[in-house]
């Protein structure tokens, strides 16, 4: 069956143009949503600005109560939310529940930790300013615009929404045009909890609505989506000098060392590569395996891959590709890899159908192939042997992306993990960092910048404010036009005591 499953834009006959969200498995309309124009986006931002005062005055404790109520409402309605995610995005119900469950845990963490992390903290003033008390506190920015993707329509935007709200901002959220119903569910449940106050607001539409949000009077944009759109978002935000967080695509690798548990590594590679139809920013797309264990690893991987299949029924371990326009890209990556000499050991040229992509594994793929250099976003794995861990790190890092990754093995674990140029690495498991709310989440290079989650994710939606309070008159009055030569020479003596000790230069290695 070939279903028209791109969001369906209606002709503007009624008072406002609208679009349908479509079930990618059945082609059924899941919901109809307005395409908000500039005036509507501006109105949502103005409403959020209006609610900002009330939300800020609640303080950390007051906001915590509302956020914890929201996570309880979401937990009680988890089945309903997961069902909507299943219908709108096509992912299995169990995957949807897992995703929403992790987002709920993040809401609770942000709510409970914001006060401690962002509240006023004392800072040591140092010897030169020992007459001062010094403090730092983190203030909310005001209104944050959150632009979300469809592949994790709850987990991803909640990483920005919950942390922004806990820090004291109000939010205008523009969900993906593929999952607007899920976005509406999040906003409606929160609005119910705050008795209708416009603290978390929804705007819906296509890319143009997202652009209106970027140029509106917001104080920050938190964008999650492709690197290409991220660049457009940044350019649009530059007009008003609006700061941005960019959470973009990836090309993560999973590295298997010679002392790895091969069964565990194969199970992890399959799940991180195939689940959610490979549409995971932090999913595995490349696997580098120590040449000494390449053959047994491949045997294990293919054994475990036996019988896995996509589908919308209970037996499907992943769903259809949510975005039909991705299908030719996945096909072109498979074709290019095989044309350049890669060996398809599972699936191949005919893996890509009208809706579903069959699990595909290709080995010995040249490093200049599209399947190695570009984000594929399909249930495909490239598996290549490497001489040693040096080569694994070198190849992993030879990408414009730098989002996450995994390592399986023992003795080289910490050293390899910290040498991989990416924002997150898990050792002997995959994607675990995303489920630990205290850890920062984000990438480098084309994967973006800025962080959500953890203390860094809370501070991302604030500005730091430094305050000093003079406790007593300074023994050395430096900030005065009446400063004399005696003060200056005492300052110099003090500086010599503090910093003038004999310093030995570090020895350089001998030249050979
Ligand atoms: P996308 O870039 O097509 O769209 C993302 C959002 O941006 C959508 O809401 C879209 O309407 C909006 N948008 C489109 N054009 C815009 C414009 N000119 N101005 C403002 N907004 C605009 O991405 P997608 O297809 O929804 O998501 C998939 C991509 O997201 C993949 O590359 C994936 O790796 C990435 N992703 C990254 C993370 C992360 O945390 N790093 C998480 C999930 C997804």
PDB file of C-alpha atoms in Angstrom, residues 162-336:
ATOM      1  CA  UNK A 162      10.699  20.943  31.700  1.00  0.00           C
ATOM      2  CA  UNK A 163      14.152  22.420  32.303  1.00  0.00           C
ATOM      3  CA  UNK A 164      13.043  25.863  30.983  1.00  0.00           C
ATOM      4  CA  UNK A 165       9.932  25.855  33.152  1.00  0.00           C
ATOM      5  CA  UNK A 166      11.778  24.677  36.275  1.00  0.00           C
ATOM      6  CA  UNK A 167      14.264  27.526  35.766  1.00  0.00           C
ATOM      7  CA  UNK A 168      11.350  30.002  35.805  1.00  0.00           C
ATOM      8  CA  UNK A 169      10.712  30.630  32.107  1.00  0.00           C
ATOM      9  CA  UNK A 170       7.406  30.390  30.316  1.00  0.00           C
ATOM     10  CA  UNK A 171       7.399  28.518  27.018  1.00  0.00           C
ATOM     11  CA  UNK A 172       5.906  28.570  23.521  1.00  0.00           C
ATOM     12  CA  UNK A 173       6.171  25.103  21.981  1.00  0.00           C
ATOM     13  CA  UNK A 174       6.019  24.334  18.262  1.00  0.00           C
ATOM     14  CA  UNK A 175       5.895  20.536  17.830  1.00  0.00           C
ATOM     15  CA  UNK A 176       6.772  18.811  14.551  1.00  0.00           C
ATOM     16  CA  UNK A 177       4.072  18.846  11.886  1.00  0.00           C
ATOM     17  CA  UNK A 178       4.214  15.017  12.010  1.00  0.00           C
ATOM     18  CA  UNK A 179       3.323  14.857  15.725  1.00  0.00           C
ATOM     19  CA  UNK A 180       1.227  17.936  16.583  1.00  0.00           C
ATOM     20  CA  UNK A 181      -1.341  15.894  18.537  1.00  0.00           C
ATOM     21  CA  UNK A 182       1.328  14.695  20.958  1.00  0.00           C
ATOM     22  CA  UNK A 183       2.480  18.305  21.366  1.00  0.00           C
ATOM     23  CA  UNK A 184      -1.088  19.382  22.077  1.00  0.00           C
ATOM     24  CA  UNK A 185      -1.454  16.612  24.684  1.00  0.00           C
ATOM     25  CA  UNK A 186       1.632  17.866  26.553  1.00  0.00           C
ATOM     26  CA  UNK A 187       0.467  21.485  26.521  1.00  0.00           C
ATOM     27  CA  UNK A 188      -3.163  20.668  27.434  1.00  0.00           C
ATOM     28  CA  UNK A 189      -2.190  18.535  30.431  1.00  0.00           C
ATOM     29  CA  UNK A 190       0.169  21.206  31.742  1.00  0.00           C
ATOM     30  CA  UNK A 191      -2.415  23.963  31.210  1.00  0.00           C
ATOM     31  CA  UNK A 192      -4.946  21.896  33.156  1.00  0.00           C
ATOM     32  CA  UNK A 193      -2.506  21.707  36.069  1.00  0.00           C
ATOM     33  CA  UNK A 194      -1.912  25.506  36.147  1.00  0.00           C
ATOM     34  CA  UNK A 195      -5.659  26.193  35.849  1.00  0.00           C
ATOM     35  CA  UNK A 196      -5.561  27.585  32.327  1.00  0.00           C
ATOM     36  CA  UNK A 197      -2.681  30.042  32.757  1.00  0.00           C
ATOM     37  CA  UNK A 198      -0.636  30.384  29.539  1.00  0.00           C
ATOM     38  CA  UNK A 199       2.652  29.205  31.022  1.00  0.00           C
ATOM     39  CA  UNK A 200       3.237  26.520  28.368  1.00  0.00           C
ATOM     40  CA  UNK A 201       1.706  27.532  25.038  1.00  0.00           C
ATOM     41  CA  UNK A 202       1.238  25.689  21.776  1.00  0.00           C
ATOM     42  CA  UNK A 203       1.668  26.888  18.209  1.00  0.00           C
ATOM     43  CA  UNK A 204       1.233  24.437  15.351  1.00  0.00           C
ATOM     44  CA  UNK A 205       2.167  24.471  11.699  1.00  0.00           C
ATOM     45  CA  UNK A 206       4.957  23.633   9.278  1.00  0.00           C
ATOM     46  CA  UNK A 207       8.486  25.065   9.045  1.00  0.00           C
ATOM     47  CA  UNK A 208       7.188  28.598   8.463  1.00  0.00           C
ATOM     48  CA  UNK A 209       5.476  28.639  11.867  1.00  0.00           C
ATOM     49  CA  UNK A 210       8.792  27.562  13.404  1.00  0.00           C
ATOM     50  CA  UNK A 211      10.470  30.454  11.591  1.00  0.00           C
ATOM     51  CA  UNK A 212       7.887  32.892  13.026  1.00  0.00           C
ATOM     52  CA  UNK A 213       8.794  31.644  16.501  1.00  0.00           C
ATOM     53  CA  UNK A 214      12.508  32.238  15.817  1.00  0.00           C
ATOM     54  CA  UNK A 215      11.869  35.865  14.840  1.00  0.00           C
ATOM     55  CA  UNK A 216       9.291  36.562  17.578  1.00  0.00           C
ATOM     56  CA  UNK A 217      10.154  38.332  20.830  1.00  0.00           C
ATOM     57  CA  UNK A 218      11.412  35.221  22.586  1.00  0.00           C
ATOM     58  CA  UNK A 219      14.476  35.214  24.816  1.00  0.00           C
ATOM     59  CA  UNK A 220      15.907  31.898  23.623  1.00  0.00           C
ATOM     60  CA  UNK A 221      15.131  29.187  21.079  1.00  0.00           C
ATOM     61  CA  UNK A 222      15.675  25.529  21.955  1.00  0.00           C
ATOM     62  CA  UNK A 223      15.671  23.713  18.628  1.00  0.00           C
ATOM     63  CA  UNK A 224      15.798  19.958  18.068  1.00  0.00           C
ATOM     64  CA  UNK A 225      15.828  18.664  14.498  1.00  0.00           C
ATOM     65  CA  UNK A 226      18.129  18.243  11.532  1.00  0.00           C
ATOM     66  CA  UNK A 227      21.447  20.083  11.213  1.00  0.00           C
ATOM     67  CA  UNK A 228      20.212  21.735   7.987  1.00  0.00           C
ATOM     68  CA  UNK A 229      17.172  23.268   9.716  1.00  0.00           C
ATOM     69  CA  UNK A 230      19.336  24.133  12.730  1.00  0.00           C
ATOM     70  CA  UNK A 231      21.413  26.408  10.484  1.00  0.00           C
ATOM     71  CA  UNK A 232      18.254  28.176   9.249  1.00  0.00           C
ATOM     72  CA  UNK A 233      17.048  28.562  12.838  1.00  0.00           C
ATOM     73  CA  UNK A 234      20.345  30.113  13.879  1.00  0.00           C
ATOM     74  CA  UNK A 235      20.302  32.527  10.938  1.00  0.00           C
ATOM     75  CA  UNK A 236      16.730  33.601  11.744  1.00  0.00           C
ATOM     76  CA  UNK A 237      17.577  34.050  15.434  1.00  0.00           C
ATOM     77  CA  UNK A 238      20.575  36.222  14.541  1.00  0.00           C
ATOM     78  CA  UNK A 239      18.183  39.040  13.508  1.00  0.00           C
ATOM     79  CA  UNK A 240      17.249  39.734  17.122  1.00  0.00           C
ATOM     80  CA  UNK A 241      20.441  38.268  18.653  1.00  0.00           C
ATOM     81  CA  UNK A 242      18.242  35.568  20.187  1.00  0.00           C
ATOM     82  CA  UNK A 243      20.424  32.833  21.722  1.00  0.00           C
ATOM     83  CA  UNK A 244      19.866  29.255  20.576  1.00  0.00           C
ATOM     84  CA  UNK A 245      20.416  25.683  21.714  1.00  0.00           C
ATOM     85  CA  UNK A 246      20.774  23.345  18.755  1.00  0.00           C
ATOM     86  CA  UNK A 247      20.181  19.614  19.262  1.00  0.00           C
ATOM     87  CA  UNK A 248      20.758  18.206  15.784  1.00  0.00           C
ATOM     88  CA  UNK A 249      21.546  14.969  13.961  1.00  0.00           C
ATOM     89  CA  UNK A 250      24.233  12.373  14.530  1.00  0.00           C
ATOM     90  CA  UNK A 251      26.207   9.501  13.031  1.00  0.00           C
ATOM     91  CA  UNK A 252      27.044   7.641  16.206  1.00  0.00           C
ATOM     92  CA  UNK A 253      29.317   4.631  16.334  1.00  0.00           C
ATOM     93  CA  UNK A 254      29.374   1.613  18.590  1.00  0.00           C
ATOM     94  CA  UNK A 255      32.909   0.320  19.123  1.00  0.00           C
ATOM     95  CA  UNK A 256      33.521  -3.350  19.967  1.00  0.00           C
ATOM     96  CA  UNK A 257      36.920  -4.173  21.485  1.00  0.00           C
ATOM     97  CA  UNK A 258      38.527  -7.619  21.505  1.00  0.00           C
ATOM     98  CA  UNK A 259      37.662  -8.169  25.197  1.00  0.00           C
ATOM     99  CA  UNK A 260      33.975  -7.225  24.777  1.00  0.00           C
ATOM    100  CA  UNK A 261      31.036  -9.450  25.646  1.00  0.00           C
ATOM    101  CA  UNK A 262      30.014 -10.072  22.029  1.00  0.00           C
ATOM    102  CA  UNK A 263      26.479 -11.204  22.846  1.00  0.00           C
ATOM    103  CA  UNK A 264      25.751  -8.005  24.750  1.00  0.00           C
ATOM    104  CA  UNK A 265      27.426  -5.867  22.091  1.00  0.00           C
ATOM    105  CA  UNK A 266      25.381  -7.483  19.296  1.00  0.00           C
ATOM    106  CA  UNK A 267      22.114  -7.116  21.202  1.00  0.00           C
ATOM    107  CA  UNK A 268      22.889  -3.445  21.878  1.00  0.00           C
ATOM    108  CA  UNK A 269      23.908  -2.732  18.272  1.00  0.00           C
ATOM    109  CA  UNK A 270      20.687  -4.246  16.954  1.00  0.00           C
ATOM    110  CA  UNK A 271      18.485  -2.322  19.367  1.00  0.00           C
ATOM    111  CA  UNK A 272      20.320   0.989  18.963  1.00  0.00           C
ATOM    112  CA  UNK A 273      20.383   0.589  15.179  1.00  0.00           C
ATOM    113  CA  UNK A 274      16.927  -0.770  14.418  1.00  0.00           C
ATOM    114  CA  UNK A 275      14.504   0.335  17.158  1.00  0.00           C
ATOM    115  CA  UNK A 276      12.223   3.246  16.272  1.00  0.00           C
ATOM    116  CA  UNK A 277      12.960   2.258  12.639  1.00  0.00           C
ATOM    117  CA  UNK A 278      16.477   3.672  13.062  1.00  0.00           C
ATOM    118  CA  UNK A 279      15.020   7.137  13.575  1.00  0.00           C
ATOM    119  CA  UNK A 280      17.001   7.942  16.703  1.00  0.00           C
ATOM    120  CA  UNK A 281      19.399  10.884  16.809  1.00  0.00           C
ATOM    121  CA  UNK A 282      21.555   8.972  19.327  1.00  0.00           C
ATOM    122  CA  UNK A 283      21.020   5.624  17.588  1.00  0.00           C
ATOM    123  CA  UNK A 284      23.895   3.505  16.283  1.00  0.00           C
ATOM    124  CA  UNK A 285      24.569   3.881  12.551  1.00  0.00           C
ATOM    125  CA  UNK A 286      28.184   2.628  12.428  1.00  0.00           C
ATOM    126  CA  UNK A 287      29.824  -0.298  14.236  1.00  0.00           C
ATOM    127  CA  UNK A 288      33.620  -0.638  14.412  1.00  0.00           C
ATOM    128  CA  UNK A 289      34.768  -4.069  15.554  1.00  0.00           C
ATOM    129  CA  UNK A 290      38.285  -5.176  16.524  1.00  0.00           C
ATOM    130  CA  UNK A 291      39.434  -7.400  13.641  1.00  0.00           C
ATOM    131  CA  UNK A 292      40.285 -10.254  16.044  1.00  0.00           C
ATOM    132  CA  UNK A 293      36.609 -10.627  17.021  1.00  0.00           C
ATOM    133  CA  UNK A 294      34.966  -9.437  13.796  1.00  0.00           C
ATOM    134  CA  UNK A 295      33.848 -12.883  12.571  1.00  0.00           C
ATOM    135  CA  UNK A 296      32.367 -14.130  15.875  1.00  0.00           C
ATOM    136  CA  UNK A 297      30.696 -10.737  16.370  1.00  0.00           C
ATOM    137  CA  UNK A 298      29.083 -10.903  12.918  1.00  0.00           C
ATOM    138  CA  UNK A 299      27.909 -14.471  13.566  1.00  0.00           C
ATOM    139  CA  UNK A 300      26.298 -13.344  16.829  1.00  0.00           C
ATOM    140  CA  UNK A 301      24.771 -10.222  15.251  1.00  0.00           C
ATOM    141  CA  UNK A 302      23.174 -12.166  12.401  1.00  0.00           C
ATOM    142  CA  UNK A 303      21.934 -14.877  14.774  1.00  0.00           C
ATOM    143  CA  UNK A 304      20.216 -12.288  16.948  1.00  0.00           C
ATOM    144  CA  UNK A 305      18.837 -10.428  13.904  1.00  0.00           C
ATOM    145  CA  UNK A 306      17.027 -13.565  12.723  1.00  0.00           C
ATOM    146  CA  UNK A 307      13.288 -13.009  12.520  1.00  0.00           C
ATOM    147  CA  UNK A 308      13.189  -9.353  13.486  1.00  0.00           C
ATOM    148  CA  UNK A 309      10.760  -7.446  11.341  1.00  0.00           C
ATOM    149  CA  UNK A 310       8.967  -4.132  11.210  1.00  0.00           C
ATOM    150  CA  UNK A 311       5.188  -3.835  11.451  1.00  0.00           C
ATOM    151  CA  UNK A 312       2.287  -2.037  13.065  1.00  0.00           C
ATOM    152  CA  UNK A 313       1.071  -5.258  14.726  1.00  0.00           C
ATOM    153  CA  UNK A 314       2.332  -6.712  18.011  1.00  0.00           C
ATOM    154  CA  UNK A 315       5.055  -8.731  16.242  1.00  0.00           C
ATOM    155  CA  UNK A 316       6.681  -5.675  14.633  1.00  0.00           C
ATOM    156  CA  UNK A 317       9.730  -4.645  16.659  1.00  0.00           C
ATOM    157  CA  UNK A 318       9.713  -1.266  14.976  1.00  0.00           C
ATOM    158  CA  UNK A 319       7.237   0.691  12.915  1.00  0.00           C
ATOM    159  CA  UNK A 320       7.173   2.336   9.495  1.00  0.00           C
ATOM    160  CA  UNK A 321       9.446   5.216   8.573  1.00  0.00           C
ATOM    161  CA  UNK A 322       7.473   8.163   9.914  1.00  0.00           C
ATOM    162  CA  UNK A 323       8.592  10.542   7.203  1.00  0.00           C
ATOM    163  CA  UNK A 324       8.149   9.165   3.668  1.00  0.00           C
ATOM    164  CA  UNK A 325      10.655  11.616   2.228  1.00  0.00           C
ATOM    165  CA  UNK A 326      13.380   9.795   4.205  1.00  0.00           C
ATOM    166  CA  UNK A 327      12.844   6.535   2.243  1.00  0.00           C
ATOM    167  CA  UNK A 328      14.770   7.571  -0.917  1.00  0.00           C
ATOM    168  CA  UNK A 329      17.613   8.844   1.294  1.00  0.00           C
ATOM    169  CA  UNK A 330      17.878   5.476   3.074  1.00  0.00           C
ATOM    170  CA  UNK A 331      17.755   3.691  -0.301  1.00  0.00           C
ATOM    171  CA  UNK A 332      20.488   5.923  -1.740  1.00  0.00           C
ATOM    172  CA  UNK A 333      22.776   5.210   1.233  1.00  0.00           C
ATOM    173  CA  UNK A 334      22.337   1.435   0.825  1.00  0.00           C
ATOM    174  CA  UNK A 335      22.897   1.656  -2.957  1.00  0.00           C
ATOM    175  CA  UNK A 336      25.991   3.811  -2.571  1.00  0.00           C
TER     176      UNK A 336
END
